[in-house]
């Protein structure tokens, strides 16, 4: 069975500071990994995805994530936080045989202080 | 391209009632998945429809049922509503056949409140 653990339900950073949101996964098969962002009262928007190509994945809005198989991690980073980055972030995993069935973590709310 | 559209956006129902939520997939997509997102939690997979058949199902009771129409749009039906069914219901569409490489596009969701 696959699962995702997001460490920290809330992360607070100052504007301009590094953003680091943690995600660890469990999967018996090579995983497909995703990061989604959700703004209040909205659906989910894909930030980036890992599909067994390059281990460092660049996404939209300056976000990137690195797949580390040895650590079973897929942490999301951004060098400099903007106020507009304040939102809920979800890590998700999918396996090749269950395409499109996404298993989500519980989410991390990012707060950006001025 | 209108993307994934869901209706209604908000809904209030009474315990024991039945509800139908609707989803139109993104143009060119043929697969629809439904997720339940309870307050403060991540979305949970309910089921997925492809070629008008339920292709996969998550750990949800039979009170949750669905349908996909020839135009790929979909409905989610929930019978005998419980207070615990209050959640944001998200629809996601995708194109099957690219073996996991196709991203899922999500609608804005239907907020269901059961009182």
mmCIF file of C-alpha atoms in Angstrom:
data_model
loop_
_atom_site.group_PDB
_atom_site.id
_atom_site.type_symbol
_atom_site.label_atom_id
_atom_site.label_comp_id
_atom_site.label_asym_id
_atom_site.label_seq_id
_atom_site.Cartn_x
_atom_site.Cartn_y
_atom_site.Cartn_z
ATOM 1 C CA UNK A 1 0.000 0.000 0.000
ATOM 2 C CA UNK A 2 1.104 3.532 -0.665
ATOM 3 C CA UNK A 3 1.078 6.383 1.798
ATOM 4 C CA UNK A 4 2.326 9.916 2.212
ATOM 5 C CA UNK A 5 3.418 11.707 5.365
ATOM 6 C CA UNK A 6 3.736 15.461 5.488
ATOM 7 C CA UNK A 7 5.708 16.659 8.485
ATOM 8 C CA UNK A 8 4.315 19.831 9.990
ATOM 9 C CA UNK A 9 0.686 20.807 9.574
ATOM 10 C CA UNK A 10 1.722 24.481 9.662
ATOM 11 C CA UNK A 11 4.919 26.147 8.478
ATOM 12 C CA UNK A 12 5.548 29.857 8.985
ATOM 13 C CA UNK A 13 8.269 31.789 7.151
ATOM 14 C CA UNK A 14 9.133 35.423 6.612
ATOM 15 C CA UNK A 15 8.731 36.950 3.186
ATOM 16 C CA UNK A 16 11.962 36.368 1.276
ATOM 17 C CA UNK A 17 12.985 33.371 3.376
ATOM 18 C CA UNK A 18 13.507 29.812 2.193
ATOM 19 C CA UNK A 19 10.418 27.634 2.024
ATOM 20 C CA UNK A 20 10.835 23.936 2.891
ATOM 21 C CA UNK A 21 7.811 21.647 3.045
ATOM 22 C CA UNK A 22 8.528 18.035 3.888
ATOM 23 C CA UNK A 23 7.024 14.934 2.321
ATOM 24 C CA UNK A 24 7.930 11.292 2.864
ATOM 25 C CA UNK A 25 6.304 8.487 0.975
ATOM 26 C CA UNK A 26 5.886 4.758 1.215
ATOM 27 C CA UNK A 27 5.461 2.693 -1.916
ATOM 28 C CA UNK A 28 6.170 -0.888 -2.937
ATOM 29 C CA UNK A 29 6.622 0.174 -6.562
ATOM 30 C CA UNK A 30 8.486 3.093 -8.124
ATOM 31 C CA UNK A 31 6.264 6.007 -7.271
ATOM 32 C CA UNK A 32 4.920 8.940 -9.174
ATOM 33 C CA UNK A 33 4.996 11.926 -6.832
ATOM 34 C CA UNK A 34 3.158 15.210 -6.966
ATOM 35 C CA UNK A 35 2.856 18.498 -5.139
ATOM 36 C CA UNK A 36 -0.416 20.403 -5.299
ATOM 37 C CA UNK A 37 -1.360 23.820 -3.938
ATOM 38 C CA UNK A 38 -4.815 24.785 -2.728
ATOM 39 C CA UNK A 39 -5.874 28.362 -2.167
ATOM 40 C CA UNK A 40 -8.883 29.056 0.084
ATOM 41 C CA UNK A 41 -12.187 27.779 -1.305
ATOM 42 C CA UNK A 42 -10.520 26.509 -4.451
ATOM 43 C CA UNK A 43 -9.544 23.207 -5.990
ATOM 44 C CA UNK A 44 -6.054 21.817 -6.355
ATOM 45 C CA UNK A 45 -3.431 23.140 -8.735
ATOM 46 C CA UNK A 46 -0.463 21.041 -9.751
ATOM 47 C CA UNK A 47 2.873 22.598 -8.799
ATOM 48 C CA UNK A 48 5.154 19.832 -10.050
ATOM 49 C CA UNK A 49 5.454 16.095 -10.530
ATOM 50 C CA UNK A 50 8.129 13.408 -10.474
ATOM 51 C CA UNK A 51 7.744 10.602 -13.002
ATOM 52 C CA UNK A 52 11.114 8.785 -12.840
ATOM 53 C CA UNK A 53 12.980 11.220 -15.046
ATOM 54 C CA UNK A 54 15.249 13.815 -13.422
ATOM 55 C CA UNK A 55 15.346 13.615 -9.632
ATOM 56 C CA UNK A 56 15.264 17.405 -9.300
ATOM 57 C CA UNK A 57 11.937 18.649 -10.570
ATOM 58 C CA UNK A 58 11.158 22.274 -11.274
ATOM 59 C CA UNK A 59 7.602 23.499 -11.098
ATOM 60 C CA UNK A 60 5.563 26.634 -11.398
ATOM 61 C CA UNK A 61 5.951 29.782 -9.305
ATOM 62 C CA UNK A 62 9.617 29.062 -8.535
ATOM 63 C CA UNK A 63 9.022 25.828 -6.615
ATOM 64 C CA UNK A 64 11.146 22.730 -6.991
ATOM 65 C CA UNK A 65 11.370 19.324 -5.347
ATOM 66 C CA UNK A 66 14.029 16.637 -5.153
ATOM 67 C CA UNK A 67 13.256 12.929 -5.233
ATOM 68 C CA UNK A 68 15.525 11.011 -2.849
ATOM 69 C CA UNK A 69 14.893 7.310 -3.050
ATOM 70 C CA UNK A 70 17.271 6.456 -0.186
ATOM 71 C CA UNK A 71 15.328 8.779 2.119
ATOM 72 C CA UNK A 72 11.907 8.099 0.532
ATOM 73 C CA UNK A 73 11.445 11.850 0.444
ATOM 74 C CA UNK A 74 10.130 14.441 -1.976
ATOM 75 C CA UNK A 75 10.517 17.762 -0.168
ATOM 76 C CA UNK A 76 9.254 20.980 -1.738
ATOM 77 C CA UNK A 77 11.419 24.101 -1.686
ATOM 78 C CA UNK A 78 11.395 27.682 -2.868
ATOM 79 C CA UNK A 79 14.387 29.993 -2.353
ATOM 80 C CA UNK A 80 12.403 33.108 -1.501
ATOM 81 C CA UNK A 81 8.835 33.157 -0.176
ATOM 82 C CA UNK A 82 6.263 35.631 -1.454
ATOM 83 C CA UNK A 83 3.086 36.653 0.337
ATOM 84 C CA UNK A 84 1.145 35.065 -2.515
ATOM 85 C CA UNK A 85 2.612 31.656 -1.621
ATOM 86 C CA UNK A 86 0.422 31.466 1.490
ATOM 87 C CA UNK A 87 -1.803 28.438 0.882
ATOM 88 C CA UNK A 88 -2.266 24.753 1.698
ATOM 89 C CA UNK A 89 0.191 22.373 0.067
ATOM 90 C CA UNK A 90 -0.440 18.681 -0.521
ATOM 91 C CA UNK A 91 2.003 15.964 -1.439
ATOM 92 C CA UNK A 92 0.546 12.984 -3.290
ATOM 93 C CA UNK A 93 1.689 9.607 -4.588
ATOM 94 C CA UNK A 94 0.411 7.374 -7.347
ATOM 95 C CA UNK A 95 1.601 4.026 -8.644
ATOM 96 C CA UNK A 96 1.921 3.007 -12.254
ATOM 97 C CA UNK A 97 -0.867 0.450 -12.047
ATOM 98 C CA UNK A 98 -3.356 2.805 -10.470
ATOM 99 C CA UNK A 99 -2.908 5.765 -12.719
ATOM 100 C CA UNK A 100 -4.735 8.797 -11.573
ATOM 101 C CA UNK A 101 -5.648 7.416 -8.168
ATOM 102 C CA UNK A 102 -3.802 9.906 -6.014
ATOM 103 C CA UNK A 103 -3.075 9.278 -2.352
ATOM 104 C CA UNK A 104 -2.642 12.572 -0.549
ATOM 105 C CA UNK A 105 -0.912 13.603 2.608
ATOM 106 C CA UNK A 106 -2.767 15.591 5.222
ATOM 107 C CA UNK A 107 -1.401 18.882 3.960
ATOM 108 C CA UNK A 108 0.828 21.688 5.210
ATOM 109 C CA UNK A 109 -0.464 25.213 5.583
ATOM 110 C CA UNK A 110 2.187 27.744 4.628
ATOM 111 C CA UNK A 111 2.004 31.115 6.369
ATOM 112 C CA UNK A 112 4.142 33.962 5.045
ATOM 113 C CA UNK A 113 4.915 36.820 7.442
ATOM 114 C CA UNK A 114 5.571 40.287 6.043
ATOM 115 C CA UNK B 1 -10.957 25.811 -22.369
ATOM 116 C CA UNK B 2 -13.258 25.886 -19.347
ATOM 117 C CA UNK B 3 -11.241 23.335 -17.416
ATOM 118 C CA UNK B 4 -13.045 21.059 -14.971
ATOM 119 C CA UNK B 5 -16.398 22.457 -13.886
ATOM 120 C CA UNK B 6 -18.432 21.298 -10.914
ATOM 121 C CA UNK B 7 -21.948 22.110 -9.832
ATOM 122 C CA UNK B 8 -23.315 23.259 -7.545
ATOM 123 C CA UNK B 9 -20.580 25.154 -5.707
ATOM 124 C CA UNK B 10 -22.332 24.933 -2.357
ATOM 125 C CA UNK B 11 -25.076 22.716 -1.054
ATOM 126 C CA UNK B 12 -26.845 22.223 2.262
ATOM 127 C CA UNK B 13 -28.696 18.984 2.914
ATOM 128 C CA UNK B 14 -30.403 17.356 5.879
ATOM 129 C CA UNK B 15 -29.323 14.057 7.407
ATOM 130 C CA UNK B 16 -30.899 11.116 5.618
ATOM 131 C CA UNK B 17 -31.368 12.961 2.354
ATOM 132 C CA UNK B 18 -29.759 12.115 -0.956
ATOM 133 C CA UNK B 19 -27.508 14.401 -2.998
ATOM 134 C CA UNK B 20 -26.186 14.471 -6.555
ATOM 135 C CA UNK B 21 -23.052 16.371 -7.509
ATOM 136 C CA UNK B 22 -22.012 16.980 -11.094
ATOM 137 C CA UNK B 23 -18.723 17.285 -12.931
ATOM 138 C CA UNK B 24 -17.768 18.177 -16.488
ATOM 139 C CA UNK B 25 -14.207 17.166 -17.368
ATOM 140 C CA UNK B 26 -11.616 19.260 -19.111
ATOM 141 C CA UNK B 27 -11.952 19.171 -22.868
ATOM 142 C CA UNK B 28 -10.226 16.096 -24.319
ATOM 143 C CA UNK B 29 -10.241 14.163 -21.053
ATOM 144 C CA UNK B 30 -12.031 10.834 -20.725
ATOM 145 C CA UNK B 31 -11.539 9.854 -17.077
ATOM 146 C CA UNK B 32 -13.171 11.350 -14.013
ATOM 147 C CA UNK B 33 -12.139 10.800 -10.414
ATOM 148 C CA UNK B 34 -13.953 11.953 -7.295
ATOM 149 C CA UNK B 35 -12.334 12.904 -4.007
ATOM 150 C CA UNK B 36 -13.710 13.822 -0.598
ATOM 151 C CA UNK B 37 -11.814 16.455 1.364
ATOM 152 C CA UNK B 38 -12.934 16.816 4.955
ATOM 153 C CA UNK B 39 -12.063 20.033 6.747
ATOM 154 C CA UNK B 40 -8.357 20.198 7.577
ATOM 155 C CA UNK B 41 -7.502 16.990 5.763
ATOM 156 C CA UNK B 42 -6.132 15.891 2.439
ATOM 157 C CA UNK B 43 -8.432 14.650 -0.327
ATOM 158 C CA UNK B 44 -9.426 10.990 -0.197
ATOM 159 C CA UNK B 45 -10.093 8.998 -3.354
ATOM 160 C CA UNK B 46 -13.715 7.865 -3.719
ATOM 161 C CA UNK B 47 -13.777 6.313 -7.179
ATOM 162 C CA UNK B 48 -12.814 6.749 -10.804
ATOM 163 C CA UNK B 49 -14.858 6.381 -13.962
ATOM 164 C CA UNK B 50 -13.630 5.509 -17.427
ATOM 165 C CA UNK B 51 -15.702 4.431 -20.424
ATOM 166 C CA UNK B 52 -18.812 4.778 -18.262
ATOM 167 C CA UNK B 53 -17.578 2.115 -15.850
ATOM 168 C CA UNK B 54 -16.254 2.374 -12.320
ATOM 169 C CA UNK B 55 -12.564 1.598 -12.789
ATOM 170 C CA UNK B 56 -11.275 1.951 -9.250
ATOM 171 C CA UNK B 57 -12.842 2.519 -5.868
ATOM 172 C CA UNK B 58 -11.512 3.787 -2.586
ATOM 173 C CA UNK B 59 -12.614 2.833 0.892
ATOM 174 C CA UNK B 60 -16.086 4.371 0.819
ATOM 175 C CA UNK B 61 -19.424 2.703 1.589
ATOM 176 C CA UNK B 62 -21.991 1.781 -1.022
ATOM 177 C CA UNK B 63 -23.942 4.909 -0.131
ATOM 178 C CA UNK B 64 -21.495 6.602 -2.490
ATOM 179 C CA UNK B 65 -22.221 5.811 -6.105
ATOM 180 C CA UNK B 66 -21.471 7.398 -9.407
ATOM 181 C CA UNK B 67 -22.122 7.490 -13.072
ATOM 182 C CA UNK B 68 -20.318 8.588 -16.196
ATOM 183 C CA UNK B 69 -22.161 9.679 -19.294
ATOM 184 C CA UNK B 70 -21.159 9.217 -22.958
ATOM 185 C CA UNK B 71 -19.909 12.812 -23.053
ATOM 186 C CA UNK B 72 -17.528 11.901 -20.170
ATOM 187 C CA UNK B 73 -19.317 14.050 -17.612
ATOM 188 C CA UNK B 74 -19.982 12.424 -14.277
ATOM 189 C CA UNK B 75 -22.262 12.446 -11.259
ATOM 190 C CA UNK B 76 -21.550 11.533 -7.667
ATOM 191 C CA UNK B 77 -24.533 10.375 -5.636
ATOM 192 C CA UNK B 78 -24.600 10.034 -1.890
ATOM 193 C CA UNK B 79 -27.576 8.387 -0.187
ATOM 194 C CA UNK B 80 -28.672 8.512 3.438
ATOM 195 C CA UNK B 81 -26.481 11.484 4.224
ATOM 196 C CA UNK B 82 -24.615 11.578 7.520
ATOM 197 C CA UNK B 83 -23.177 14.587 9.295
ATOM 198 C CA UNK B 84 -19.746 13.126 8.554
ATOM 199 C CA UNK B 85 -20.362 13.449 4.831
ATOM 200 C CA UNK B 86 -19.910 17.211 5.147
ATOM 201 C CA UNK B 87 -16.859 17.992 3.043
ATOM 202 C CA UNK B 88 -15.502 19.538 -0.114
ATOM 203 C CA UNK B 89 -16.054 17.125 -2.984
ATOM 204 C CA UNK B 90 -13.473 17.467 -5.718
ATOM 205 C CA UNK B 91 -13.677 16.170 -9.233
ATOM 206 C CA UNK B 92 -10.532 15.550 -11.259
ATOM 207 C CA UNK B 93 -10.281 14.682 -14.917
ATOM 208 C CA UNK B 94 -7.461 13.129 -16.890
ATOM 209 C CA UNK B 95 -6.681 11.285 -20.080
ATOM 210 C CA UNK B 96 -6.133 7.557 -19.696
ATOM 211 C CA UNK B 97 -3.547 5.779 -21.775
ATOM 212 C CA UNK B 98 -0.433 7.685 -20.828
ATOM 213 C CA UNK B 99 0.306 5.236 -17.978
ATOM 214 C CA UNK B 100 0.522 7.602 -15.081
ATOM 215 C CA UNK B 101 2.181 10.487 -16.857
ATOM 216 C CA UNK B 102 -0.940 12.550 -17.344
ATOM 217 C CA UNK B 103 -1.665 15.019 -14.638
ATOM 218 C CA UNK B 104 -5.097 15.252 -13.094
ATOM 219 C CA UNK B 105 -6.869 18.595 -13.413
ATOM 220 C CA UNK B 106 -9.119 19.467 -10.495
ATOM 221 C CA UNK B 107 -12.309 21.429 -10.340
ATOM 222 C CA UNK B 108 -13.014 23.968 -7.619
ATOM 223 C CA UNK B 109 -15.201 21.541 -5.757
ATOM 224 C CA UNK B 110 -18.669 21.365 -4.270
ATOM 225 C CA UNK B 111 -18.938 22.262 -0.611
ATOM 226 C CA UNK B 112 -21.547 19.936 0.943
ATOM 227 C CA UNK B 113 -22.872 20.708 4.386
ATOM 228 C CA UNK B 114 -25.097 18.150 6.092
ATOM 229 C CA UNK B 115 -27.208 19.465 8.972
#
